[in-house]
PDB file of C-alpha atoms in Angstrom:
ATOM      1  CA  UNK A   1     -16.316 -88.820  25.128  1.00 45.00           C
ATOM      2  CA  UNK A   2     -16.877 -87.399  28.595  1.00 49.00           C
ATOM      3  CA  UNK A   3     -14.100 -84.847  28.083  1.00 50.00           C
ATOM      4  CA  UNK A   4     -15.845 -83.543  24.948  1.00 49.00           C
ATOM      5  CA  UNK A   5     -19.117 -83.162  26.863  1.00 49.00           C
ATOM      6  CA  UNK A   6     -17.298 -81.247  29.577  1.00 50.00           C
ATOM      7  CA  UNK A   7     -15.877 -78.648  27.172  1.00 51.00           C
ATOM      8  CA  UNK A   8     -18.943 -76.336  27.131  1.00 48.00           C
ATOM      9  CA  UNK A   9     -19.093 -76.383  30.927  1.00 51.00           C
ATOM     10  CA  UNK A  10     -15.390 -75.593  31.146  1.00 53.00           C
ATOM     11  CA  UNK A  11     -15.944 -72.596  28.850  1.00 50.00           C
ATOM     12  CA  UNK A  12     -18.788 -71.348  31.047  1.00 55.00           C
ATOM     13  CA  UNK A  13     -16.691 -71.797  34.185  1.00 59.00           C
ATOM     14  CA  UNK A  14     -13.806 -69.933  32.559  1.00 62.00           C
ATOM     15  CA  UNK A  15     -16.115 -67.040  31.596  1.00 72.00           C
ATOM     16  CA  UNK A  16     -17.513 -66.838  35.124  1.00 76.00           C
ATOM     17  CA  UNK A  17     -14.063 -66.993  36.679  1.00 81.00           C
ATOM     18  CA  UNK A  18     -12.837 -64.137  34.485  1.00 87.00           C
ATOM     19  CA  UNK A  19     -15.897 -62.023  35.283  1.00 89.00           C
ATOM     20  CA  UNK A  20     -15.558 -62.683  39.030  1.00 91.00           C
ATOM     21  CA  UNK A  21     -11.907 -61.635  38.934  1.00 91.00           C
ATOM     22  CA  UNK A  22     -12.916 -58.414  37.175  1.00 92.00           C
ATOM     23  CA  UNK A  23     -15.645 -57.696  39.740  1.00 93.00           C
ATOM     24  CA  UNK A  24     -13.157 -58.256  42.561  1.00 93.00           C
ATOM     25  CA  UNK A  25     -10.813 -55.799  40.819  1.00 92.00           C
ATOM     26  CA  UNK A  26     -13.604 -53.200  40.744  1.00 93.00           C
ATOM     27  CA  UNK A  27     -14.360 -53.686  44.444  1.00 91.00           C
ATOM     28  CA  UNK A  28     -10.851 -53.925  45.878  1.00 91.00           C
ATOM     29  CA  UNK A  29      -8.673 -51.877  43.525  1.00 90.00           C
ATOM     30  CA  UNK A  30     -11.045 -49.272  42.121  1.00 89.00           C
ATOM     31  CA  UNK A  31     -13.148 -49.076  45.288  1.00 89.00           C
ATOM     32  CA  UNK A  32     -16.438 -48.861  43.390  1.00 88.00           C
ATOM     33  CA  UNK A  33     -19.706 -49.047  45.306  1.00 88.00           C
ATOM     34  CA  UNK A  34     -21.582 -52.368  45.558  1.00 88.00           C
ATOM     35  CA  UNK A  35     -24.384 -50.848  43.453  1.00 89.00           C
ATOM     36  CA  UNK A  36     -21.990 -49.923  40.627  1.00 91.00           C
ATOM     37  CA  UNK A  37     -20.305 -53.331  40.736  1.00 92.00           C
ATOM     38  CA  UNK A  38     -23.747 -54.943  40.552  1.00 93.00           C
ATOM     39  CA  UNK A  39     -24.500 -52.908  37.407  1.00 93.00           C
ATOM     40  CA  UNK A  40     -21.261 -54.127  35.802  1.00 94.00           C
ATOM     41  CA  UNK A  41     -22.159 -57.705  36.715  1.00 93.00           C
ATOM     42  CA  UNK A  42     -25.641 -57.387  35.223  1.00 94.00           C
ATOM     43  CA  UNK A  43     -24.294 -55.947  31.946  1.00 93.00           C
ATOM     44  CA  UNK A  44     -21.695 -58.702  31.596  1.00 92.00           C
ATOM     45  CA  UNK A  45     -24.303 -61.363  32.291  1.00 91.00           C
ATOM     46  CA  UNK A  46     -26.500 -59.891  29.546  1.00 92.00           C
ATOM     47  CA  UNK A  47     -23.578 -59.753  27.114  1.00 91.00           C
ATOM     48  CA  UNK A  48     -22.659 -63.347  27.914  1.00 89.00           C
ATOM     49  CA  UNK A  49     -26.244 -64.464  27.325  1.00 89.00           C
ATOM     50  CA  UNK A  50     -26.257 -62.995  23.813  1.00 89.00           C
ATOM     51  CA  UNK A  51     -22.676 -63.840  22.853  1.00 87.00           C
ATOM     52  CA  UNK A  52     -23.000 -67.459  23.939  1.00 81.00           C
ATOM     53  CA  UNK A  53     -20.450 -69.843  25.370  1.00 66.00           C
ATOM     54  CA  UNK A  54     -17.188 -68.554  23.973  1.00 71.00           C
ATOM     55  CA  UNK A  55     -13.919 -67.375  25.399  1.00 85.00           C
ATOM     56  CA  UNK A  56     -13.917 -63.623  26.105  1.00 89.00           C
ATOM     57  CA  UNK A  57     -10.543 -63.359  24.370  1.00 89.00           C
ATOM     58  CA  UNK A  58     -12.055 -64.827  21.182  1.00 89.00           C
ATOM     59  CA  UNK A  59     -14.779 -62.182  20.875  1.00 91.00           C
ATOM     60  CA  UNK A  60     -14.361 -59.987  17.772  1.00 91.00           C
ATOM     61  CA  UNK A  61     -15.671 -56.580  16.782  1.00 91.00           C
ATOM     62  CA  UNK A  62     -18.172 -58.381  14.538  1.00 89.00           C
ATOM     63  CA  UNK A  63     -19.475 -60.270  17.584  1.00 90.00           C
ATOM     64  CA  UNK A  64     -19.911 -56.997  19.454  1.00 92.00           C
ATOM     65  CA  UNK A  65     -21.787 -55.415  16.545  1.00 90.00           C
ATOM     66  CA  UNK A  66     -23.994 -58.502  16.360  1.00 88.00           C
ATOM     67  CA  UNK A  67     -24.598 -58.129  20.107  1.00 90.00           C
ATOM     68  CA  UNK A  68     -25.706 -54.511  19.618  1.00 89.00           C
ATOM     69  CA  UNK A  69     -28.011 -55.465  16.741  1.00 86.00           C
ATOM     70  CA  UNK A  70     -29.580 -58.293  18.762  1.00 88.00           C
ATOM     71  CA  UNK A  71     -30.231 -56.103  21.794  1.00 88.00           C
ATOM     72  CA  UNK A  72     -31.694 -53.390  19.566  1.00 83.00           C
ATOM     73  CA  UNK A  73     -34.070 -55.903  17.940  1.00 81.00           C
ATOM     74  CA  UNK A  74     -35.098 -57.062  21.391  1.00 83.00           C
ATOM     75  CA  UNK A  75     -36.253 -53.541  22.195  1.00 79.00           C
ATOM     76  CA  UNK A  76     -33.343 -52.326  24.308  1.00 84.00           C
ATOM     77  CA  UNK A  77     -32.951 -48.540  24.150  1.00 83.00           C
ATOM     78  CA  UNK A  78     -29.901 -46.634  22.966  1.00 85.00           C
ATOM     79  CA  UNK A  79     -28.937 -45.545  26.492  1.00 86.00           C
ATOM     80  CA  UNK A  80     -29.146 -49.107  27.829  1.00 89.00           C
ATOM     81  CA  UNK A  81     -26.965 -50.443  25.017  1.00 91.00           C
ATOM     82  CA  UNK A  82     -24.487 -47.565  25.404  1.00 91.00           C
ATOM     83  CA  UNK A  83     -24.096 -48.365  29.107  1.00 92.00           C
ATOM     84  CA  UNK A  84     -23.509 -52.058  28.328  1.00 94.00           C
ATOM     85  CA  UNK A  85     -20.856 -51.143  25.742  1.00 94.00           C
ATOM     86  CA  UNK A  86     -19.173 -48.890  28.295  1.00 94.00           C
ATOM     87  CA  UNK A  87     -19.071 -51.832  30.707  1.00 94.00           C
ATOM     88  CA  UNK A  88     -17.526 -54.063  28.036  1.00 94.00           C
ATOM     89  CA  UNK A  89     -14.885 -51.452  27.156  1.00 95.00           C
ATOM     90  CA  UNK A  90     -13.824 -51.278  30.797  1.00 94.00           C
ATOM     91  CA  UNK A  91     -13.895 -55.076  31.055  1.00 94.00           C
ATOM     92  CA  UNK A  92     -11.662 -55.500  28.010  1.00 94.00           C
ATOM     93  CA  UNK A  93      -9.195 -52.918  29.269  1.00 94.00           C
ATOM     94  CA  UNK A  94      -8.886 -55.115  32.357  1.00 94.00           C
ATOM     95  CA  UNK A  95      -8.504 -58.260  30.213  1.00 93.00           C
ATOM     96  CA  UNK A  96      -5.732 -56.604  28.201  1.00 94.00           C
ATOM     97  CA  UNK A  97      -3.966 -55.504  31.375  1.00 93.00           C
ATOM     98  CA  UNK A  98      -4.101 -59.082  32.647  1.00 92.00           C
ATOM     99  CA  UNK A  99      -2.845 -60.476  29.346  1.00 93.00           C
ATOM    100  CA  UNK A 100      -6.102 -62.382  28.755  1.00 91.00           C
ATOM    101  CA  UNK A 101      -7.108 -60.446  25.608  1.00 90.00           C
ATOM    102  CA  UNK A 102      -4.868 -58.919  22.960  1.00 91.00           C
ATOM    103  CA  UNK A 103      -7.199 -56.092  21.915  1.00 92.00           C
ATOM    104  CA  UNK A 104     -10.436 -54.337  22.820  1.00 94.00           C
ATOM    105  CA  UNK A 105     -13.176 -55.273  20.301  1.00 93.00           C
ATOM    106  CA  UNK A 106     -15.564 -52.673  21.720  1.00 94.00           C
ATOM    107  CA  UNK A 107     -13.466 -49.548  21.066  1.00 90.00           C
ATOM    108  CA  UNK A 108     -15.068 -48.450  17.789  1.00 86.00           C
ATOM    109  CA  UNK A 109     -18.603 -49.793  18.364  1.00 88.00           C
ATOM    110  CA  UNK A 110     -21.316 -47.276  19.176  1.00 87.00           C
ATOM    111  CA  UNK A 111     -24.870 -47.749  20.375  1.00 84.00           C
ATOM    112  CA  UNK A 112     -27.797 -46.773  18.127  1.00 78.00           C
ATOM    113  CA  UNK A 113     -29.268 -43.374  18.869  1.00 74.00           C
ATOM    114  CA  UNK A 114     -32.116 -43.305  21.309  1.00 65.00           C
ATOM    115  CA  UNK A 115     -35.418 -42.462  19.693  1.00 59.00           C
ATOM    116  CA  UNK A 116     -36.600 -38.946  20.302  1.00 58.00           C
ATOM    117  CA  UNK A 117     -39.198 -38.608  22.972  1.00 60.00           C
ATOM    118  CA  UNK A 118     -42.475 -37.765  21.308  1.00 56.00           C
ATOM    119  CA  UNK A 119     -43.773 -34.355  22.329  1.00 58.00           C
ATOM    120  CA  UNK A 120     -46.990 -34.314  24.311  1.00 75.00           C
ATOM    121  CA  UNK A 121     -49.909 -32.429  22.879  1.00 82.00           C
ATOM    122  CA  UNK A 122     -53.320 -31.340  24.083  1.00 87.00           C
ATOM    123  CA  UNK A 123     -56.234 -32.931  22.294  1.00 86.00           C
ATOM    124  CA  UNK A 124     -58.799 -30.737  20.521  1.00 87.00           C
ATOM    125  CA  UNK A 125     -61.234 -30.817  23.462  1.00 90.00           C
ATOM    126  CA  UNK A 126     -58.526 -29.707  25.878  1.00 90.00           C
ATOM    127  CA  UNK A 127     -57.588 -26.810  23.594  1.00 91.00           C
ATOM    128  CA  UNK A 128     -61.235 -25.739  23.490  1.00 91.00           C
ATOM    129  CA  UNK A 129     -61.447 -26.046  27.270  1.00 91.00           C
ATOM    130  CA  UNK A 130     -58.383 -23.852  27.656  1.00 91.00           C
ATOM    131  CA  UNK A 131     -59.136 -21.155  25.106  1.00 91.00           C
ATOM    132  CA  UNK A 132     -62.901 -20.807  25.225  1.00 88.00           C
ATOM    133  CA  UNK A 133     -63.120 -20.562  29.019  1.00 79.00           C
ATOM    134  CA  UNK A 134     -61.433 -17.152  29.062  1.00 66.00           C
ATOM    135  CA  UNK A 135     -63.120 -15.443  26.136  1.00 69.00           C
ATOM    136  CA  UNK A 136     -65.578 -13.452  28.248  1.00 71.00           C
ATOM    137  CA  UNK A 137     -63.071 -12.243  30.829  1.00 72.00           C
ATOM    138  CA  UNK A 138     -62.557  -8.540  30.186  1.00 77.00           C
ATOM    139  CA  UNK A 139     -59.860  -7.528  32.674  1.00 88.00           C
ATOM    140  CA  UNK A 140     -56.639  -6.356  30.960  1.00 93.00           C
ATOM    141  CA  UNK A 141     -54.393  -9.161  32.246  1.00 93.00           C
ATOM    142  CA  UNK A 142     -56.853 -11.814  31.083  1.00 92.00           C
ATOM    143  CA  UNK A 143     -57.107 -10.131  27.684  1.00 94.00           C
ATOM    144  CA  UNK A 144     -53.323 -10.186  27.371  1.00 95.00           C
ATOM    145  CA  UNK A 145     -53.054 -13.829  28.457  1.00 94.00           C
ATOM    146  CA  UNK A 146     -55.875 -14.868  26.148  1.00 94.00           C
ATOM    147  CA  UNK A 147     -54.101 -13.278  23.183  1.00 95.00           C
ATOM    148  CA  UNK A 148     -50.862 -15.028  24.160  1.00 96.00           C
ATOM    149  CA  UNK A 149     -52.497 -18.465  24.331  1.00 95.00           C
ATOM    150  CA  UNK A 150     -54.404 -17.933  21.092  1.00 94.00           C
ATOM    151  CA  UNK A 151     -51.192 -16.961  19.280  1.00 94.00           C
ATOM    152  CA  UNK A 152     -49.250 -19.927  20.625  1.00 93.00           C
ATOM    153  CA  UNK A 153     -51.875 -22.312  19.317  1.00 92.00           C
ATOM    154  CA  UNK A 154     -52.824 -20.408  16.148  1.00 90.00           C
ATOM    155  CA  UNK A 155     -49.266 -19.912  14.897  1.00 91.00           C
ATOM    156  CA  UNK A 156     -47.176 -22.601  16.627  1.00 90.00           C
ATOM    157  CA  UNK A 157     -44.828 -20.012  18.091  1.00 92.00           C
ATOM    158  CA  UNK A 158     -41.792 -20.678  20.230  1.00 91.00           C
ATOM    159  CA  UNK A 159     -41.747 -18.789  23.528  1.00 93.00           C
ATOM    160  CA  UNK A 160     -38.828 -16.585  22.420  1.00 92.00           C
ATOM    161  CA  UNK A 161     -40.645 -15.784  19.180  1.00 93.00           C
ATOM    162  CA  UNK A 162     -43.755 -14.639  21.001  1.00 95.00           C
ATOM    163  CA  UNK A 163     -41.787 -12.489  23.438  1.00 94.00           C
ATOM    164  CA  UNK A 164     -39.886 -10.792  20.600  1.00 93.00           C
ATOM    165  CA  UNK A 165     -43.070  -9.678  18.808  1.00 95.00           C
ATOM    166  CA  UNK A 166     -43.431  -5.921  18.318  1.00 95.00           C
ATOM    167  CA  UNK A 167     -46.469  -3.867  17.449  1.00 94.00           C
ATOM    168  CA  UNK A 168     -45.290  -3.566  13.852  1.00 94.00           C
ATOM    169  CA  UNK A 169     -45.030  -7.393  13.621  1.00 93.00           C
ATOM    170  CA  UNK A 170     -48.794  -7.570  13.092  1.00 93.00           C
ATOM    171  CA  UNK A 171     -50.744  -7.002   9.900  1.00 92.00           C
ATOM    172  CA  UNK A 172     -54.336  -7.052  11.075  1.00 92.00           C
ATOM    173  CA  UNK A 173     -55.754  -6.407   7.600  1.00 91.00           C
ATOM    174  CA  UNK A 174     -54.053  -9.484   6.161  1.00 91.00           C
ATOM    175  CA  UNK A 175     -54.355 -11.419   9.458  1.00 92.00           C
ATOM    176  CA  UNK A 176     -50.628 -12.137   9.369  1.00 91.00           C
ATOM    177  CA  UNK A 177     -47.768 -12.148  11.817  1.00 91.00           C
ATOM    178  CA  UNK A 178     -44.078 -11.524  11.041  1.00 93.00           C
ATOM    179  CA  UNK A 179     -42.005 -13.753  13.318  1.00 91.00           C
ATOM    180  CA  UNK A 180     -38.251 -13.810  13.904  1.00 89.00           C
ATOM    181  CA  UNK A 181     -37.130 -17.360  14.683  1.00 87.00           C
ATOM    182  CA  UNK A 182     -33.874 -19.209  15.246  1.00 82.00           C
ATOM    183  CA  UNK A 183     -30.874 -17.915  13.334  1.00 79.00           C
ATOM    184  CA  UNK A 184     -32.625 -14.546  13.011  1.00 85.00           C
ATOM    185  CA  UNK A 185     -34.741 -15.978  10.185  1.00 87.00           C
ATOM    186  CA  UNK A 186     -38.121 -14.377   9.643  1.00 90.00           C
ATOM    187  CA  UNK A 187     -41.305 -16.060   8.486  1.00 91.00           C
ATOM    188  CA  UNK A 188     -44.796 -14.804   7.754  1.00 90.00           C
ATOM    189  CA  UNK A 189     -47.574 -16.690   9.536  1.00 92.00           C
ATOM    190  CA  UNK A 190     -51.338 -16.602   9.061  1.00 90.00           C
ATOM    191  CA  UNK A 191     -53.579 -15.996  12.065  1.00 91.00           C
ATOM    192  CA  UNK A 192     -57.009 -17.496  12.564  1.00 90.00           C
ATOM    193  CA  UNK A 193     -60.038 -15.400  13.460  1.00 91.00           C
ATOM    194  CA  UNK A 194     -59.977 -16.220  17.223  1.00 92.00           C
ATOM    195  CA  UNK A 195     -56.329 -15.108  17.432  1.00 93.00           C
ATOM    196  CA  UNK A 196     -57.044 -11.883  15.532  1.00 93.00           C
ATOM    197  CA  UNK A 197     -60.030 -11.121  17.756  1.00 93.00           C
ATOM    198  CA  UNK A 198     -58.022 -11.815  20.934  1.00 94.00           C
ATOM    199  CA  UNK A 199     -55.163  -9.603  19.697  1.00 95.00           C
ATOM    200  CA  UNK A 200     -57.494  -6.727  18.864  1.00 95.00           C
ATOM    201  CA  UNK A 201     -59.034  -6.863  22.323  1.00 94.00           C
ATOM    202  CA  UNK A 202     -55.596  -6.879  23.967  1.00 95.00           C
ATOM    203  CA  UNK A 203     -54.265  -4.019  21.840  1.00 95.00           C
ATOM    204  CA  UNK A 204     -57.181  -1.855  22.991  1.00 95.00           C
ATOM    205  CA  UNK A 205     -56.165  -2.565  26.608  1.00 94.00           C
ATOM    206  CA  UNK A 206     -52.404  -2.344  26.003  1.00 95.00           C
ATOM    207  CA  UNK A 207     -52.169   1.465  26.535  1.00 95.00           C
ATOM    208  CA  UNK A 208     -53.079   0.822  30.194  1.00 95.00           C
ATOM    209  CA  UNK A 209     -49.711  -0.921  30.570  1.00 95.00           C
ATOM    210  CA  UNK A 210     -47.569   1.533  28.583  1.00 94.00           C
ATOM    211  CA  UNK A 211     -45.099   3.487  30.708  1.00 93.00           C
ATOM    212  CA  UNK A 212     -42.682   4.424  27.912  1.00 93.00           C
ATOM    213  CA  UNK A 213     -44.048   5.365  24.485  1.00 91.00           C
ATOM    214  CA  UNK A 214     -40.881   4.016  22.832  1.00 93.00           C
ATOM    215  CA  UNK A 215     -41.604   0.457  24.027  1.00 94.00           C
ATOM    216  CA  UNK A 216     -42.668  -1.532  20.932  1.00 95.00           C
ATOM    217  CA  UNK A 217     -43.286  -4.942  22.510  1.00 95.00           C
ATOM    218  CA  UNK A 218     -46.774  -6.291  21.917  1.00 95.00           C
ATOM    219  CA  UNK A 219     -46.974  -8.024  25.274  1.00 96.00           C
ATOM    220  CA  UNK A 220     -46.156  -5.891  28.311  1.00 96.00           C
ATOM    221  CA  UNK A 221     -45.919  -6.575  32.023  1.00 94.00           C
ATOM    222  CA  UNK A 222     -47.621  -4.430  34.641  1.00 93.00           C
ATOM    223  CA  UNK A 223     -44.488  -2.266  34.857  1.00 93.00           C
ATOM    224  CA  UNK A 224     -44.624  -1.525  31.131  1.00 94.00           C
ATOM    225  CA  UNK A 225     -41.652  -3.690  30.155  1.00 94.00           C
ATOM    226  CA  UNK A 226     -41.509  -6.475  27.600  1.00 95.00           C
ATOM    227  CA  UNK A 227     -43.011  -9.561  29.194  1.00 94.00           C
ATOM    228  CA  UNK A 228     -40.507 -12.135  30.521  1.00 94.00           C
ATOM    229  CA  UNK A 229     -40.445 -15.849  29.728  1.00 93.00           C
ATOM    230  CA  UNK A 230     -40.993 -16.825  33.375  1.00 93.00           C
ATOM    231  CA  UNK A 231     -44.093 -14.620  33.564  1.00 94.00           C
ATOM    232  CA  UNK A 232     -45.610 -16.286  30.500  1.00 94.00           C
ATOM    233  CA  UNK A 233     -44.858 -19.763  31.849  1.00 93.00           C
ATOM    234  CA  UNK A 234     -46.385 -18.966  35.240  1.00 93.00           C
ATOM    235  CA  UNK A 235     -49.514 -17.437  33.696  1.00 93.00           C
ATOM    236  CA  UNK A 236     -50.033 -20.417  31.376  1.00 92.00           C
ATOM    237  CA  UNK A 237     -49.740 -22.831  34.268  1.00 91.00           C
ATOM    238  CA  UNK A 238     -52.215 -20.789  36.303  1.00 91.00           C
ATOM    239  CA  UNK A 239     -54.803 -20.580  33.523  1.00 90.00           C
ATOM    240  CA  UNK A 240     -54.530 -24.312  32.807  1.00 90.00           C
ATOM    241  CA  UNK A 241     -55.266 -25.156  36.444  1.00 89.00           C
ATOM    242  CA  UNK A 242     -58.128 -22.657  36.602  1.00 88.00           C
ATOM    243  CA  UNK A 243     -59.684 -24.208  33.502  1.00 88.00           C
ATOM    244  CA  UNK A 244     -59.472 -27.790  34.695  1.00 86.00           C
ATOM    245  CA  UNK A 245     -56.366 -29.014  32.862  1.00 85.00           C
ATOM    246  CA  UNK A 246     -54.313 -31.103  35.260  1.00 68.00           C
ATOM    247  CA  UNK A 247     -51.227 -31.520  33.087  1.00 66.00           C
ATOM    248  CA  UNK A 248     -48.495 -28.905  33.343  1.00 80.00           C
ATOM    249  CA  UNK A 249     -49.075 -26.478  30.484  1.00 87.00           C
ATOM    250  CA  UNK A 250     -46.027 -24.849  28.941  1.00 88.00           C
ATOM    251  CA  UNK A 251     -45.613 -22.848  25.707  1.00 90.00           C
ATOM    252  CA  UNK A 252     -44.023 -25.733  23.814  1.00 88.00           C
ATOM    253  CA  UNK A 253     -47.032 -27.946  24.534  1.00 89.00           C
ATOM    254  CA  UNK A 254     -49.251 -25.459  22.666  1.00 91.00           C
ATOM    255  CA  UNK A 255     -46.711 -25.403  19.813  1.00 89.00           C
ATOM    256  CA  UNK A 256     -46.750 -29.202  19.720  1.00 87.00           C
ATOM    257  CA  UNK A 257     -50.545 -29.181  19.747  1.00 88.00           C
ATOM    258  CA  UNK A 258     -50.605 -26.765  16.814  1.00 88.00           C
ATOM    259  CA  UNK A 259     -48.262 -28.980  14.772  1.00 86.00           C
ATOM    260  CA  UNK A 260     -49.974 -32.240  15.678  1.00 84.00           C
ATOM    261  CA  UNK A 261     -53.495 -31.057  14.903  1.00 85.00           C
ATOM    262  CA  UNK A 262     -52.428 -29.413  11.659  1.00 83.00           C
ATOM    263  CA  UNK A 263     -50.658 -32.554  10.450  1.00 78.00           C
ATOM    264  CA  UNK A 264     -53.583 -34.762  11.444  1.00 76.00           C
ATOM    265  CA  UNK A 265     -55.906 -32.630   9.340  1.00 77.00           C
ATOM    266  CA  UNK A 266     -53.701 -31.862   6.340  1.00 77.00           C
ATOM    267  CA  UNK A 267     -50.983 -34.514   6.177  1.00 73.00           C
ATOM    268  CA  UNK A 268     -48.745 -31.820   4.650  1.00 76.00           C
ATOM    269  CA  UNK A 269     -45.405 -32.233   6.410  1.00 77.00           C
ATOM    270  CA  UNK A 270     -43.649 -29.570   4.315  1.00 81.00           C
ATOM    271  CA  UNK A 271     -46.244 -26.955   5.200  1.00 81.00           C
ATOM    272  CA  UNK A 272     -45.971 -27.792   8.900  1.00 79.00           C
ATOM    273  CA  UNK A 273     -42.173 -27.501   8.601  1.00 82.00           C
ATOM    274  CA  UNK A 274     -42.496 -23.997   7.123  1.00 83.00           C
ATOM    275  CA  UNK A 275     -45.016 -22.873   9.728  1.00 85.00           C
ATOM    276  CA  UNK A 276     -42.895 -24.144  12.611  1.00 84.00           C
ATOM    277  CA  UNK A 277     -39.725 -22.600  11.191  1.00 83.00           C
ATOM    278  CA  UNK A 278     -37.770 -25.866  11.187  1.00 81.00           C
ATOM    279  CA  UNK A 279     -34.622 -25.684   9.064  1.00 77.00           C
ATOM    280  CA  UNK A 280     -34.537 -29.490   8.669  1.00 75.00           C
ATOM    281  CA  UNK A 281     -37.527 -31.611   7.692  1.00 72.00           C
ATOM    282  CA  UNK A 282     -36.222 -34.381   9.965  1.00 68.00           C
ATOM    283  CA  UNK A 283     -37.038 -32.171  12.963  1.00 69.00           C
ATOM    284  CA  UNK A 284     -40.655 -31.964  11.839  1.00 70.00           C
ATOM    285  CA  UNK A 285     -40.929 -35.683  11.130  1.00 67.00           C
ATOM    286  CA  UNK A 286     -41.301 -36.472  14.823  1.00 66.00           C
ATOM    287  CA  UNK A 287     -44.914 -35.363  14.370  1.00 66.00           C
ATOM    288  CA  UNK A 288     -45.531 -38.113  11.815  1.00 61.00           C
ATOM    289  CA  UNK A 289     -45.188 -40.581  14.693  1.00 55.00           C
ATOM    290  CA  UNK A 290     -47.849 -38.718  16.623  1.00 50.00           C
ATOM    291  CA  UNK A 291     -50.016 -38.637  13.515  1.00 48.00           C
ATOM    292  CA  UNK A 292     -49.629 -42.393  13.098  1.00 50.00           C
ATOM    293  CA  UNK A 293     -50.678 -42.931  16.702  1.00 52.00           C
ATOM    294  CA  UNK A 294     -53.816 -40.913  16.016  1.00 50.00           C
ATOM    295  CA  UNK A 295     -54.535 -42.875  12.844  1.00 48.00           C
ATOM    296  CA  UNK A 296     -53.978 -46.166  14.671  1.00 54.00           C
ATOM    297  CA  UNK A 297     -56.484 -45.145  17.344  1.00 56.00           C
ATOM    298  CA  UNK A 298     -59.043 -44.211  14.693  1.00 53.00           C
ATOM    299  CA  UNK A 299     -58.434 -47.547  12.930  1.00 54.00           C
ATOM    300  CA  UNK A 300     -58.798 -49.588  16.109  1.00 61.00           C
ATOM    301  CA  UNK A 301     -61.971 -47.753  17.023  1.00 60.00           C
ATOM    302  CA  UNK A 302     -63.674 -47.795  13.638  1.00 57.00           C
ATOM    303  CA  UNK A 303     -62.453 -50.631  11.416  1.00 55.00           C
ATOM    304  CA  UNK A 304     -64.694 -53.740  11.659  1.00 60.00           C
ATOM    305  CA  UNK A 305     -61.811 -56.203  11.466  1.00 56.00           C
ATOM    306  CA  UNK A 306     -59.772 -54.291  14.015  1.00 53.00           C
ATOM    307  CA  UNK A 307     -62.762 -54.294  16.367  1.00 51.00           C
ATOM    308  CA  UNK A 308     -63.231 -58.032  15.907  1.00 45.00           C
ATOM    309  CA  UNK A 309     -59.562 -58.657  16.671  1.00 43.00           C
ATOM    310  CA  UNK A 310     -59.846 -56.579  19.824  1.00 43.00           C
ATOM    311  CA  UNK A 311     -62.936 -58.499  20.954  1.00 46.00           C
ATOM    312  CA  UNK A 312     -61.168 -61.820  20.316  1.00 46.00           C
ATOM    313  CA  UNK A 313     -58.185 -60.691  22.395  1.00 46.00           C
ATOM    314  CA  UNK A 314     -60.416 -59.733  25.291  1.00 44.00           C
ATOM    315  CA  UNK A 315     -62.283 -63.045  25.214  1.00 43.00           C
ATOM    316  CA  UNK A 316     -59.166 -65.220  25.006  1.00 39.00           C
TER     317      UNK A 316
END
């Protein structure tokens, strides 16, 4: 009877002995740093916790896939799981070399993809703070920068799309903009009244910057050349700081804000896809997560039962 009770402990001891031999191999033969060896040890300990008390040589590809699924359900990210699988692949190569395992059950197992980082967006008040603060500034550079910021937010433009705009890209009568996006694909975009007004004011000042009459770019630098991407990024950052926005403002944040606010108001994912110039709807769907976050905040703040639940949590 005692020998049967000792079996689980023997299995644990055997697992630990095998792992310790592997770690010694990493230190002495492969000359890996103590930090790297510690990472291997941590990953193997985590794998052992999930796999349970079984011989490493008995682990199958189905066990490894079950391990991945369990870690994913527990909230582990794709990168974390991928690193653990990499550790196990190396471990099993060692076991095969030592004749402990006959094959490597990790070879064809891949980690789930990491979720895309949700783009950050300005809220409506921050957009107002940014755009309305510069309306009355009449110097030519401010007029140019105001038109740039209005277009980014009004049309959801990429930086390269804005820089490629020419004078003949604008139809002021129809309040439309012809944009050339990725893959040289063009799309027609509507402009709101603030963007049209800002553009008109800039176009009146634009001749002050013209050095060569053949230059067709809408937005020019002081030397009369088409404005560069670094100049736009620097000017956006400067205006954001001047207008009390602490976060780093870049062109894509205004594009994200455009998409987020439009989806919150309309719920029309297809329309947002067309306006952004996304070839694949899946690219646009990242904004549905942002929209859900907004809806969840509204729900928690307004729904009576949600409010009661929140109060109960705080009192418990």
